Tab-separated table of C-alpha atoms in Angstrom:
chain	number	residue	atom	x	y	z
A	70	MET	CA	-24.898	30.237	-16.125
A	71	ILE	CA	-24.569	27.333	-18.560
A	72	ASP	CA	-21.065	26.708	-19.871
A	73	LEU	CA	-21.430	23.251	-21.402
A	74	VAL	CA	-24.198	21.137	-22.897
A	75	VAL	CA	-23.701	17.437	-23.602
A	76	SER	CA	-26.232	16.136	-26.106
A	77	GLY	CA	-26.485	12.384	-26.582
A	78	ASP	CA	-28.777	9.599	-27.695
A	79	CYS	CA	-27.728	7.266	-24.829
A	80	VAL	CA	-27.525	9.267	-21.612
A	81	VAL	CA	-27.590	7.290	-18.362
A	82	THR	CA	-29.533	9.176	-15.688
A	83	PRO	CA	-31.032	7.767	-12.472
A	84	HIS	CA	-34.459	7.530	-14.067
A	85	ALA	CA	-33.871	6.700	-17.714
A	86	ILE	CA	-31.394	5.713	-20.391
A	87	GLY	CA	-31.950	7.415	-23.693
A	88	PRO	CA	-31.741	10.684	-25.618
A	89	ALA	CA	-31.182	13.788	-23.511
A	90	ASP	CA	-29.355	17.076	-23.207
A	91	VAL	CA	-27.299	17.637	-20.061
A	92	ALA	CA	-26.786	21.286	-19.187
A	93	ILE	CA	-23.773	22.056	-16.987
A	94	GLY	CA	-22.838	25.205	-15.133
A	95	GLY	CA	-20.727	26.083	-12.135
A	96	GLY	CA	-19.308	22.557	-12.027
A	97	ARG	CA	-22.720	20.940	-11.557
A	98	VAL	CA	-25.510	19.500	-13.633
A	99	VAL	CA	-28.051	22.304	-13.960
A	100	ALA	CA	-30.747	20.579	-15.973
A	101	ILE	CA	-31.573	17.524	-18.045
A	102	ALA	CA	-33.897	18.111	-20.969
A	103	GLU	CA	-35.320	16.381	-23.992
A	104	ARG	CA	-32.653	16.105	-26.645
A	105	GLY	CA	-32.555	19.157	-28.846
A	106	GLY	CA	-34.970	20.949	-26.567
A	107	PHE	CA	-32.400	22.852	-24.557
A	108	PRO	CA	-31.177	26.083	-26.153
A	109	VAL	CA	-27.401	26.337	-25.966
A	110	PRO	CA	-26.551	29.763	-24.545
A	111	GLU	CA	-24.156	32.021	-26.384
A	112	GLY	CA	-20.606	31.240	-25.321
A	113	ALA	CA	-21.440	27.731	-24.075
A	114	ARG	CA	-19.907	24.665	-25.659
A	115	LEU	CA	-22.073	21.963	-27.216
A	116	VAL	CA	-20.656	18.423	-27.092
A	117	ASP	CA	-22.337	16.078	-29.567
A	118	ALA	CA	-22.257	12.587	-28.052
A	119	THR	CA	-24.328	10.860	-30.725
A	120	GLY	CA	-23.562	7.138	-30.826
A	121	LYS	CA	-21.766	7.249	-27.484
A	122	VAL	CA	-22.667	6.309	-23.898
A	123	VAL	CA	-22.916	9.339	-21.616
A	124	MET	CA	-22.483	8.011	-18.080
A	125	PRO	CA	-21.456	9.297	-14.660
A	126	GLY	CA	-17.725	9.335	-14.101
A	127	GLY	CA	-16.332	6.122	-12.712
A	128	ILE	CA	-15.593	5.721	-9.007
A	129	ASP	CA	-12.844	3.365	-7.878
A	130	PRO	CA	-13.449	2.722	-4.172
A	131	HIS	CA	-10.192	0.848	-3.511
A	132	THR	CA	-6.802	2.316	-4.430
A	133	HIS	CA	-3.370	2.599	-2.774
A	134	CYS	CA	-1.371	5.661	-3.823
A	135	LEU	CA	1.997	6.553	-2.284
A	136	TRP	CA	2.028	3.095	-0.717
A	137	PRO	CA	5.165	1.515	0.772
A	138	VAL	CA	6.539	-1.637	-0.854
A	139	VAL	CA	9.881	-3.307	-0.223
A	140	VAL	CA	12.337	-3.579	-3.141
A	141	PRO	CA	14.938	-6.386	-3.503
A	142	ASP	CA	17.635	-4.650	-1.444
A	143	GLY	CA	15.224	-4.569	1.487
A	144	THR	CA	14.506	-0.851	1.473
A	145	PRO	CA	10.957	0.460	1.313
A	146	THR	CA	9.857	2.603	-1.604
A	147	LEU	CA	6.584	4.321	-2.381
A	148	THR	CA	4.309	3.482	-5.282
A	149	GLN	CA	3.151	6.203	-7.641
A	150	GLY	CA	1.051	8.912	-6.049
A	151	PRO	CA	-2.201	10.597	-6.954
A	152	SER	CA	-0.427	12.919	-9.387
A	153	VAL	CA	0.048	9.873	-11.643
A	154	VAL	CA	-2.842	7.623	-10.624
A	155	GLY	CA	-5.465	10.394	-10.626
A	156	ARG	CA	-4.508	11.512	-14.116
A	157	ALA	CA	-4.564	7.928	-15.387
A	158	ALA	CA	-7.987	7.478	-13.803
A	159	LEU	CA	-9.355	10.436	-15.745
A	160	PHE	CA	-7.921	9.118	-19.010
A	161	GLY	CA	-9.935	5.974	-18.283
A	162	GLY	CA	-13.192	7.745	-17.414
A	163	THR	CA	-12.867	7.464	-13.618
A	164	THR	CA	-13.345	10.793	-11.847
A	165	THR	CA	-13.139	9.811	-8.141
A	166	LEU	CA	-10.786	7.560	-6.158
A	167	ILE	CA	-11.099	6.340	-2.578
A	168	ASP	CA	-7.726	5.605	-1.035
A	169	PHE	CA	-6.549	4.936	2.539
A	170	THR	CA	-5.166	6.682	5.575
A	171	ARG	CA	-3.013	4.178	7.441
A	172	TRP	CA	-3.143	4.671	11.211
A	173	THR	CA	-0.208	3.117	13.078
A	174	HIS	CA	0.721	2.986	16.735
A	175	GLY	CA	2.077	6.208	18.177
A	176	GLN	CA	-0.344	8.359	16.170
A	177	THR	CA	-3.794	9.701	16.745
A	178	VAL	CA	-6.377	9.007	14.059
A	179	GLN	CA	-6.675	12.732	13.389
A	180	GLY	CA	-2.907	13.078	13.128
A	181	ALA	CA	-2.707	10.183	10.679
A	182	ILE	CA	-5.482	11.690	8.543
A	183	GLU	CA	-3.871	15.120	8.512
A	184	ALA	CA	-0.513	13.665	7.502
A	185	ARG	CA	-2.067	11.571	4.749
A	186	MET	CA	-4.062	14.462	3.356
A	187	ALA	CA	-0.948	16.646	3.407
A	188	ASP	CA	0.845	14.013	1.321
A	189	TRP	CA	-2.019	13.999	-1.199
A	190	TRP	CA	-2.119	17.784	-1.426
A	191	ALA	CA	1.676	17.918	-1.829
A	192	ASP	CA	1.725	15.317	-4.608
A	193	GLY	CA	-1.397	16.731	-6.257
A	194	CYS	CA	-4.369	14.837	-7.641
A	195	ALA	CA	-6.127	15.620	-10.890
A	196	CYS	CA	-9.324	13.777	-9.958
A	197	ASP	CA	-11.522	13.937	-6.854
A	198	TRP	CA	-10.708	11.708	-3.909
A	199	ALA	CA	-11.620	10.493	-0.447
A	200	LEU	CA	-9.960	8.325	2.195
A	201	HIS	CA	-10.902	5.259	4.208
A	202	THR	CA	-9.251	5.122	7.650
A	203	MET	CA	-7.227	1.920	8.076
A	204	VAL	CA	-6.453	0.588	11.557
A	205	GLU	CA	-4.286	-2.378	12.420
A	206	GLY	CA	-2.910	-4.450	15.249
A	207	ASP	CA	-3.753	-4.175	18.953
A	208	LEU	CA	-5.980	-1.101	19.177
A	209	PRO	CA	-5.469	1.192	22.177
A	210	PRO	CA	-8.628	1.919	24.207
A	211	GLU	CA	-8.812	5.538	23.092
A	212	LEU	CA	-8.811	4.653	19.386
A	213	PRO	CA	-12.520	3.837	18.869
A	214	GLY	CA	-13.470	7.297	20.135
A	215	GLN	CA	-11.004	8.871	17.710
A	216	LEU	CA	-12.529	6.869	14.874
A	217	GLY	CA	-15.939	8.237	15.837
A	218	GLU	CA	-14.583	11.780	15.505
A	219	ALA	CA	-13.111	10.950	12.088
A	220	ILE	CA	-16.464	9.581	10.898
A	221	GLU	CA	-18.168	12.787	11.987
A	222	ALA	CA	-15.501	14.785	10.126
A	223	GLY	CA	-16.316	13.126	6.795
A	224	HIS	CA	-13.987	10.099	6.815
A	225	ALA	CA	-16.929	7.737	6.990
A	226	SER	CA	-15.365	4.290	6.509
A	227	VAL	CA	-12.931	2.246	8.605
A	228	LYS	CA	-10.786	-0.541	7.161
A	229	ILE	CA	-9.985	-3.564	9.324
A	230	PHE	CA	-7.847	-6.649	8.664
A	231	THR	CA	-8.669	-10.032	10.159
A	232	THR	CA	-5.274	-11.405	9.050
A	233	ASP	CA	-1.644	-10.360	8.933
A	234	ILE	CA	-1.744	-11.389	5.231
A	235	THR	CA	1.862	-12.668	5.209
A	236	PRO	CA	4.195	-13.876	7.982
A	237	SER	CA	6.339	-10.761	7.569
A	238	ARG	CA	3.440	-8.390	8.259
A	239	LYS	CA	2.826	-9.301	11.884
A	240	GLY	CA	0.702	-6.669	13.586
A	241	ARG	CA	-1.684	-6.015	10.697
A	242	MET	CA	-4.528	-8.160	12.094
A	243	VAL	CA	-7.105	-6.675	14.485
A	244	ASP	CA	-8.504	-9.155	17.013
A	245	PHE	CA	-12.230	-9.730	17.301
A	246	GLY	CA	-12.581	-7.997	20.651
A	247	ASP	CA	-11.222	-4.778	19.133
A	248	ILE	CA	-13.319	-5.294	16.006
A	249	TRP	CA	-16.360	-5.570	18.279
A	250	GLU	CA	-15.478	-2.210	19.858
A	251	VAL	CA	-15.029	-0.580	16.448
A	252	PHE	CA	-18.349	-1.968	15.228
A	253	GLN	CA	-20.083	-0.313	18.175
A	254	VAL	CA	-18.595	3.030	17.117
A	255	LEU	CA	-19.658	2.457	13.498
A	256	ALA	CA	-23.204	1.757	14.658
A	257	ARG	CA	-23.365	4.837	16.919
A	258	LYS	CA	-21.677	7.299	14.589
A	259	GLY	CA	-23.024	6.068	11.264
A	260	GLY	CA	-19.817	4.695	9.789
A	261	LEU	CA	-19.104	1.795	7.453
A	262	GLY	CA	-16.801	-1.150	8.149
A	263	VAL	CA	-14.507	-1.881	5.197
A	264	ILE	CA	-13.215	-5.389	5.805
A	265	HIS	CA	-10.259	-7.403	4.519
A	266	ALA	CA	-11.526	-10.746	5.809
A	267	GLU	CA	-9.363	-13.876	5.838
A	268	ASP	CA	-8.970	-16.435	8.610
A	269	ASN	CA	-5.492	-15.807	9.988
A	270	ASP	CA	-5.087	-19.282	11.493
A	271	ILE	CA	-5.793	-20.938	8.138
A	272	VAL	CA	-3.587	-18.520	6.187
A	273	MET	CA	-0.579	-18.855	8.485
A	274	HIS	CA	-1.037	-22.630	8.720
A	275	MET	CA	-0.881	-22.847	4.937
A	276	TYR	CA	2.241	-20.669	4.737
A	277	ALA	CA	3.996	-23.027	7.149
A	278	LYS	CA	2.722	-26.120	5.352
A	279	LEU	CA	3.860	-24.998	1.897
A	280	PHE	CA	7.254	-23.923	3.240
A	281	ARG	CA	7.702	-27.382	4.796
A	282	GLU	CA	6.724	-29.061	1.546
A	283	GLY	CA	9.079	-26.977	-0.582
A	284	ARG	CA	6.187	-25.393	-2.510
A	285	ALA	CA	6.814	-21.752	-1.682
A	286	GLY	CA	6.547	-20.443	-5.279
A	287	PHE	CA	4.013	-17.656	-5.757
A	288	GLU	CA	2.081	-19.842	-8.214
A	289	ASN	CA	0.743	-21.692	-5.150
A	290	MET	CA	-0.804	-18.525	-3.692
A	291	ALA	CA	-4.380	-19.800	-3.954
A	292	GLU	CA	-3.566	-22.641	-1.560
A	293	VAL	CA	-2.521	-20.144	1.114
A	294	HIS	CA	-5.159	-17.446	0.689
A	295	ASN	CA	-7.785	-20.070	0.096
A	296	THR	CA	-11.541	-20.351	-0.164
A	297	LEU	CA	-11.930	-21.887	3.298
A	298	SER	CA	-10.192	-18.865	4.813
A	299	GLU	CA	-12.600	-16.505	3.055
A	300	ASP	CA	-15.614	-18.568	4.047
A	301	LEU	CA	-14.729	-18.765	7.738
A	302	SER	CA	-13.722	-15.140	8.118
A	303	PHE	CA	-16.599	-13.632	6.154
A	304	ARG	CA	-19.131	-15.547	8.199
A	305	ARG	CA	-17.469	-14.711	11.491
A	306	VAL	CA	-17.272	-10.987	10.697
A	307	LEU	CA	-20.845	-10.892	9.417
A	308	ARG	CA	-22.079	-12.712	12.518
A	309	LEU	CA	-20.282	-10.268	14.804
A	310	ALA	CA	-21.793	-7.316	12.934
A	311	GLU	CA	-25.221	-8.893	13.230
A	312	LYS	CA	-24.798	-8.795	17.013
A	313	VAL	CA	-24.151	-5.027	16.902
A	314	PRO	CA	-27.343	-3.620	15.363
A	315	GLY	CA	-26.678	-0.752	13.002
A	316	THR	CA	-23.292	-2.046	11.803
A	317	ALA	CA	-22.992	-1.840	8.021
A	318	LEU	CA	-20.189	-3.713	6.262
A	319	TYR	CA	-18.460	-3.495	2.891
A	320	MET	CA	-16.546	-6.709	2.201
A	321	LEU	CA	-13.424	-5.862	0.231
A	322	HIS	CA	-12.036	-7.739	-2.770
A	323	VAL	CA	-14.331	-10.777	-2.646
A	324	SER	CA	-12.408	-13.497	-4.468
A	325	ALA	CA	-14.176	-16.794	-3.723
A	326	ALA	CA	-17.583	-18.339	-4.266
A	327	ASP	CA	-17.877	-18.873	-0.509
A	328	GLY	CA	-17.468	-15.148	0.076
A	329	VAL	CA	-20.217	-14.377	-2.421
A	330	ARG	CA	-22.518	-16.878	-0.744
A	331	ALA	CA	-21.798	-15.489	2.724
A	332	ILE	CA	-22.787	-11.972	1.638
A	333	ARG	CA	-25.831	-13.253	-0.240
A	334	GLU	CA	-27.053	-15.128	2.833
A	335	ALA	CA	-26.458	-12.081	5.047
A	336	ARG	CA	-28.466	-9.946	2.635
A	337	ALA	CA	-31.281	-12.495	2.777
A	338	ARG	CA	-31.369	-11.846	6.549
A	339	ASN	CA	-31.725	-8.114	5.778
A	340	GLN	CA	-28.221	-7.448	7.053
A	341	PRO	CA	-26.514	-4.309	5.666
A	342	ALA	CA	-23.642	-6.084	3.925
A	343	TYR	CA	-22.226	-5.082	0.543
A	344	GLY	CA	-19.700	-6.782	-1.712
A	345	GLU	CA	-16.755	-5.561	-3.758
A	346	SER	CA	-14.752	-7.645	-6.183
A	347	LEU	CA	-11.809	-6.702	-8.358
A	348	HIS	CA	-11.656	-6.949	-12.121
A	349	GLN	CA	-8.598	-9.206	-11.692
A	350	TYR	CA	-10.628	-11.776	-9.761
A	351	MET	CA	-13.486	-11.615	-12.240
A	352	LEU	CA	-11.292	-12.146	-15.292
A	353	TYR	CA	-8.222	-14.123	-14.193
A	354	THR	CA	-7.847	-17.379	-12.248
A	355	GLN	CA	-5.087	-19.089	-10.294
A	356	ASP	CA	-3.974	-20.756	-13.538
A	357	ASP	CA	-2.768	-17.341	-14.714
A	358	TYR	CA	-0.075	-17.344	-12.032
A	359	ARG	CA	1.778	-19.838	-14.239
A	360	ARG	CA	1.922	-17.479	-17.217
A	361	PRO	CA	5.089	-15.446	-17.893
A	362	ASN	CA	5.340	-12.721	-15.238
A	363	GLY	CA	2.327	-14.291	-13.568
A	364	GLN	CA	2.773	-12.005	-10.549
A	365	MET	CA	1.152	-9.323	-12.714
A	366	TYR	CA	-2.269	-10.802	-12.077
A	367	HIS	CA	-1.953	-11.140	-8.318
A	368	THR	CA	-3.355	-9.109	-5.520
A	369	TYR	CA	-4.162	-10.240	-2.006
A	370	PRO	CA	-5.964	-12.434	-1.038
A	371	SER	CA	-5.400	-14.409	-4.303
A	372	LEU	CA	-6.845	-15.433	-7.612
A	373	LYS	CA	-9.055	-18.503	-7.259
A	374	SER	CA	-10.594	-21.195	-9.490
A	375	GLN	CA	-12.843	-20.877	-12.515
A	376	ALA	CA	-15.780	-22.002	-10.344
A	377	ASP	CA	-15.074	-19.154	-7.917
A	378	GLN	CA	-14.886	-16.705	-10.795
A	379	ASP	CA	-18.206	-17.958	-12.162
A	380	GLU	CA	-19.838	-17.286	-8.789
A	381	LEU	CA	-18.410	-13.762	-8.741
A	382	TRP	CA	-20.181	-13.106	-12.017
A	383	ARG	CA	-23.410	-14.570	-10.647
A	384	GLY	CA	-23.029	-12.311	-7.646
A	385	ALA	CA	-22.545	-9.284	-9.880
A	386	MET	CA	-25.673	-10.206	-11.814
A	387	ASP	CA	-27.894	-10.716	-8.750
A	388	GLY	CA	-26.611	-7.706	-6.790
A	389	THR	CA	-24.481	-9.504	-4.198
A	390	ILE	CA	-21.323	-7.979	-5.696
A	391	ASN	CA	-22.091	-4.275	-5.848
A	392	CYS	CA	-18.807	-2.691	-6.915
A	393	VAL	CA	-15.870	-3.581	-9.156
A	394	ALA	CA	-12.645	-1.974	-7.934
A	395	THR	CA	-8.941	-2.303	-8.738
A	396	ASP	CA	-6.911	-2.429	-5.498
A	397	GLU	CA	-4.684	-0.051	-7.459
A	398	LEU	CA	-0.973	-0.173	-6.591
A	399	CYS	CA	0.901	1.672	-9.299
A	400	CYS	CA	4.471	0.460	-9.547
A	401	SER	CA	6.866	-0.705	-12.251
A	402	LEU	CA	6.895	-4.197	-13.739
A	403	ALA	CA	10.243	-4.805	-11.998
A	404	VAL	CA	8.691	-4.109	-8.583
A	405	LYS	CA	5.496	-5.985	-9.382
A	406	THR	CA	7.364	-9.136	-10.416
A	407	GLN	CA	10.271	-8.967	-7.931
A	408	GLY	CA	8.711	-11.439	-5.500
A	409	LYS	CA	8.940	-15.103	-6.398
A	410	ARG	CA	7.414	-16.684	-3.316
A	411	ILE	CA	4.062	-16.900	-1.595
A	412	ASP	CA	5.292	-14.524	1.106
A	413	ASP	CA	6.993	-11.782	-0.920
A	414	THR	CA	4.849	-11.205	-4.012
A	415	THR	CA	3.792	-7.577	-4.518
A	416	GLY	CA	0.038	-7.069	-4.241
A	417	GLY	CA	-2.135	-4.589	-6.078
A	418	ASN	CA	-2.221	-3.757	-9.767
A	419	SER	CA	-1.943	-0.924	-12.236
A	420	GLY	CA	-5.533	-1.043	-13.418
A	421	VAL	CA	-7.370	2.180	-12.716
A	422	GLU	CA	-7.131	3.470	-16.296
A	423	PRO	CA	-8.578	0.518	-18.270
A	424	ARG	CA	-11.154	-0.522	-15.598
A	425	VAL	CA	-14.200	1.210	-17.107
A	426	ALA	CA	-13.500	0.034	-20.662
A	427	VAL	CA	-12.619	-3.520	-19.599
A	428	MET	CA	-15.749	-3.898	-17.476
A	429	TYR	CA	-17.999	-2.390	-20.150
A	430	SER	CA	-16.659	-4.925	-22.631
A	431	GLU	CA	-16.930	-7.872	-20.256
A	432	MET	CA	-20.280	-6.988	-18.702
A	433	VAL	CA	-22.291	-5.436	-21.512
A	434	GLY	CA	-20.440	-6.834	-24.512
A	435	LYS	CA	-19.857	-10.434	-23.444
A	436	ARG	CA	-22.132	-11.381	-20.557
A	437	GLY	CA	-25.486	-9.746	-21.145
A	438	PHE	CA	-25.434	-7.242	-18.300
A	439	SER	CA	-27.567	-4.185	-18.839
A	440	LEU	CA	-25.994	-0.776	-19.266
A	441	ARG	CA	-27.547	0.187	-15.916
A	442	GLN	CA	-25.882	-2.753	-14.147
A	443	PHE	CA	-22.514	-1.798	-15.627
A	444	VAL	CA	-22.814	1.845	-14.571
A	445	ASP	CA	-23.897	0.780	-11.090
A	446	ALA	CA	-20.888	-1.543	-10.754
A	447	VAL	CA	-18.235	0.996	-11.813
A	448	SER	CA	-19.776	4.181	-10.424
A	449	THR	CA	-23.208	4.557	-8.861
A	450	ASN	CA	-23.109	1.802	-6.249
A	451	ALA	CA	-19.776	3.014	-4.857
A	452	ALA	CA	-21.216	6.524	-4.563
A	453	ARG	CA	-24.276	5.193	-2.733
A	454	ILE	CA	-22.472	2.837	-0.364
A	455	MET	CA	-19.588	5.185	0.415
A	456	GLY	CA	-21.752	8.221	1.142
A	457	MET	CA	-21.110	10.408	-1.903
A	458	TYR	CA	-24.482	10.081	-3.664
A	459	PRO	CA	-26.136	12.068	-5.232
A	460	ARG	CA	-23.194	14.441	-5.461
A	461	LYS	CA	-21.250	11.677	-7.227
A	462	GLY	CA	-22.283	8.644	-9.239
A	463	CYS	CA	-25.202	10.089	-11.182
A	464	ILE	CA	-26.126	12.551	-13.889
A	465	ALA	CA	-28.889	14.539	-12.219
A	466	PRO	CA	-29.644	18.190	-11.432
A	467	GLY	CA	-27.465	19.318	-8.533
A	468	ALA	CA	-24.882	16.540	-8.936
A	469	ASP	CA	-21.263	17.255	-9.701
A	470	ALA	CA	-20.878	17.256	-13.475
A	471	ASP	CA	-18.578	14.218	-13.528
A	472	ILE	CA	-19.157	12.536	-16.874
A	473	CYS	CA	-17.493	9.838	-18.926
A	474	ILE	CA	-18.428	9.734	-22.610
A	475	LEU	CA	-17.719	6.172	-23.651
A	476	ASP	CA	-17.357	5.646	-27.391
A	477	PRO	CA	-18.062	2.163	-28.868
A	478	ALA	CA	-16.291	3.289	-32.037
A	479	LEU	CA	-13.008	3.392	-30.112
A	480	LYS	CA	-12.447	-0.336	-29.988
A	481	ARG	CA	-8.843	-1.072	-29.178
A	482	GLU	CA	-6.292	-3.377	-27.683
A	483	VAL	CA	-5.078	-2.401	-24.234
A	484	ARG	CA	-1.387	-1.491	-24.393
A	485	ALA	CA	0.678	-0.221	-21.478
A	486	GLU	CA	2.653	2.032	-23.791
A	487	ALA	CA	-0.540	3.910	-24.679
A	488	MET	CA	-1.605	4.458	-21.079
A	489	HIS	CA	-0.448	6.703	-18.271
A	490	GLU	CA	0.166	4.551	-15.195
A	491	SER	CA	3.122	2.213	-15.462
A	492	ASP	CA	5.390	0.314	-17.827
A	493	TYR	CA	3.114	-2.742	-17.698
A	494	SER	CA	-0.566	-3.629	-17.660
A	495	PRO	CA	-2.188	-6.870	-16.493
A	496	TRP	CA	-4.643	-6.227	-19.318
A	497	GLU	CA	-1.989	-6.102	-22.047
A	498	GLY	CA	-3.407	-7.240	-25.384
A	499	ARG	CA	-7.023	-7.468	-24.190
A	500	GLN	CA	-9.574	-6.234	-26.701
A	501	VAL	CA	-12.095	-3.713	-25.407
A	502	ASP	CA	-15.345	-2.686	-27.048
A	503	ALA	CA	-15.157	1.019	-26.207
A	504	TRP	CA	-12.908	3.697	-24.739
A	505	PRO	CA	-13.622	7.116	-23.215
A	506	ALA	CA	-13.714	9.828	-25.839
A	507	MET	CA	-14.089	12.519	-23.176
A	508	THR	CA	-13.927	12.820	-19.413
A	509	ILE	CA	-15.492	15.770	-17.601
A	510	LEU	CA	-14.703	16.551	-13.958
A	511	ARG	CA	-17.022	18.982	-12.184
A	512	GLY	CA	-17.964	20.568	-15.480
A	513	LYS	CA	-14.457	20.890	-16.920
A	514	VAL	CA	-13.292	18.794	-19.862
A	515	VAL	CA	-10.076	17.163	-18.651
A	516	VAL	CA	-9.501	14.486	-21.313
A	517	GLU	CA	-10.606	14.724	-24.920
A	518	ASP	CA	-9.679	12.373	-27.756
A	519	ASP	CA	-6.830	10.837	-25.706
A	520	ARG	CA	-5.402	14.301	-24.993
A	521	TRP	CA	-4.931	15.787	-21.540
A	522	VAL	CA	-6.557	19.228	-21.305
A	523	GLY	CA	-7.215	19.345	-17.564
A	524	ASP	CA	-5.697	20.732	-14.391
A	525	GLU	CA	-2.946	18.542	-12.941
A	526	ARG	CA	-4.010	19.552	-9.413
A	527	GLY	CA	-7.723	20.010	-10.006
A	528	GLY	CA	-8.984	17.274	-7.697
A	529	GLU	CA	-10.936	17.933	-4.504
A	530	TRP	CA	-11.279	15.941	-1.297
A	531	ILE	CA	-14.843	14.680	-0.842
A	532	SER	CA	-16.390	14.581	2.620
A	533	ARG	CA	-18.614	11.522	3.059
A	534	SER	CA	-21.558	10.512	5.236
A	535	ILE	CA	-23.081	7.027	4.997
A	536	PRO	CA	-26.837	7.414	4.405
A	537	ASP	CA	-29.364	5.790	6.718
A	538	GLU	CA	-30.769	3.608	3.952
A	539	ILE	CA	-27.335	2.048	3.303
A	540	ARG	CA	-26.853	1.421	7.015
A	541	ALA	CA	-30.287	-0.202	7.048
A	542	GLY	CA	-29.348	-2.600	4.242
A	543	ALA	CA	-30.856	-0.968	1.168
A	544	ALA	CA	-30.877	-3.161	-1.911
A	545	LEU	CA	-28.908	-1.624	-4.779
C-alpha cells in the first residue's frame, strides 16, 4: 500500500539525479518512477518537491549522547541525550546517528552494550541509531572474544584510542599488543576498527612542555595535538592493520594534512582504510581558538592550520575523506567554554542540526563539489562503510524511506535560538544556501516547514554488518 509519493525534479538515487516520483509504503521505498508517471493512490499524500533536492536522510557516524563531562565544581554531568540530539538531527535532515557504547573494566562487552541501549531506550530517540563499541586501557584476555560476539550481534564497529588524550584521562589508551589482538578479531568476525589515532608520547610530551613554558592556554591546543602526532599514529595503526589481512579501518576525525596523506597512501596499496573528518576541521582553523569563546570551535584532537584544512578539502574531493561527521557533544555554552587550558577544554560540539545545510553550502555552493559527492559525504558513504546500506543512505526500492528535502529557497543565517540543540552554535551567523523543508523517517513526515510533527520516541536501533566489499577496500 502506498501512503506517500514524493515528486521532485532533483531526486538523488543511486543511479541518477533528476526528475522522479518516489513511492513510499510501509516505511520503505516501494518504487521510483518517471516523474508524473506514478498514479497517486486514493488516500495517499503527494509531496511536491519541485525546485528542491530530494536526498537520502543524513547519517552522522560520530556522536556522543548522554556523555559524561566534568563541570567546574569537579562533579561529572551528562550531556544531552538522544531525546534532544535525535530530534535536532531530524530538524536538520539527519535521520540516523551512530553513537558509542563505552566498555570499562569490570564489565563484559555484552553488559556494557545492554546498559547503554537501556539508557537510549529510557531517554528516547526520535531518529534511528546504532552504536560503536568503545574499548579502552589494558584489555583483559577475554575481551577480544566478547567483541567478536558483539560484532556478530550487529554492533559491527570497535573504537580504539592510541592516546589518553589528556593527562587526566590516564587509562584511555590501548597498547599496540592489545590493538593487534582486536584487529585479529575484526578480521575473523568481519568488524571495522574505528580509530582515534594520536601518538601518545608526542601528545604527553607537548603537554609537559607547554606547562613548563607557561603556555597552558587552550589557544595553544594545536601544538599539543599536533600534525606530527597524527602522522606517526596513523601510519603505525595502518601498518599494523596491513599485517593482519582482512582488517578494515575507519580513521576518525582526521584533522591534519599528514593524516589525509597516510590514508591516501594506504588506499593506493589497496588497503581497506576510510577517512572521516569533522565539519569543524574543514571550516575552522587553530586561529579561531583566539576568537571570543574560542573553545566553541574545539574538539579533540584539535583544529590545525589553513594548509591542513586545504588538504582535508582535497581529500574530500578525491575520495580519501569519505564522511563528514560532527563528534556531537550537546552541552550548554557554559560547559563548552568552562575549560581555559589545554588539558581541561570540553571536546565535541553541538552541530548535528546544521551539518547537512552547512556542508551543502560549503561543498556544492562554494567549492564545486557535485551533488553526488555531497550526498555521499553526509549520508551514503557512512551507510556503506558502517554496514547499513542499502537499508540506509539511498533512495531505492526496498530501502528505508529516510528522506531529506533540502530547499535552496530557504537560505538563512544559522542562529542557535532557532535550533533545537543548545544555547549556542559554533556556526552562529554563518550563511547557508539551503535548509531542510521536510524530513521523512521510515515513511513518516517528522519535520515539515520547521515544525515538529513526528514521534518523540520513533527511532529504531539498526543492526549492522560490514559488507565484504568494504572490508576488501572498495573505492567509494
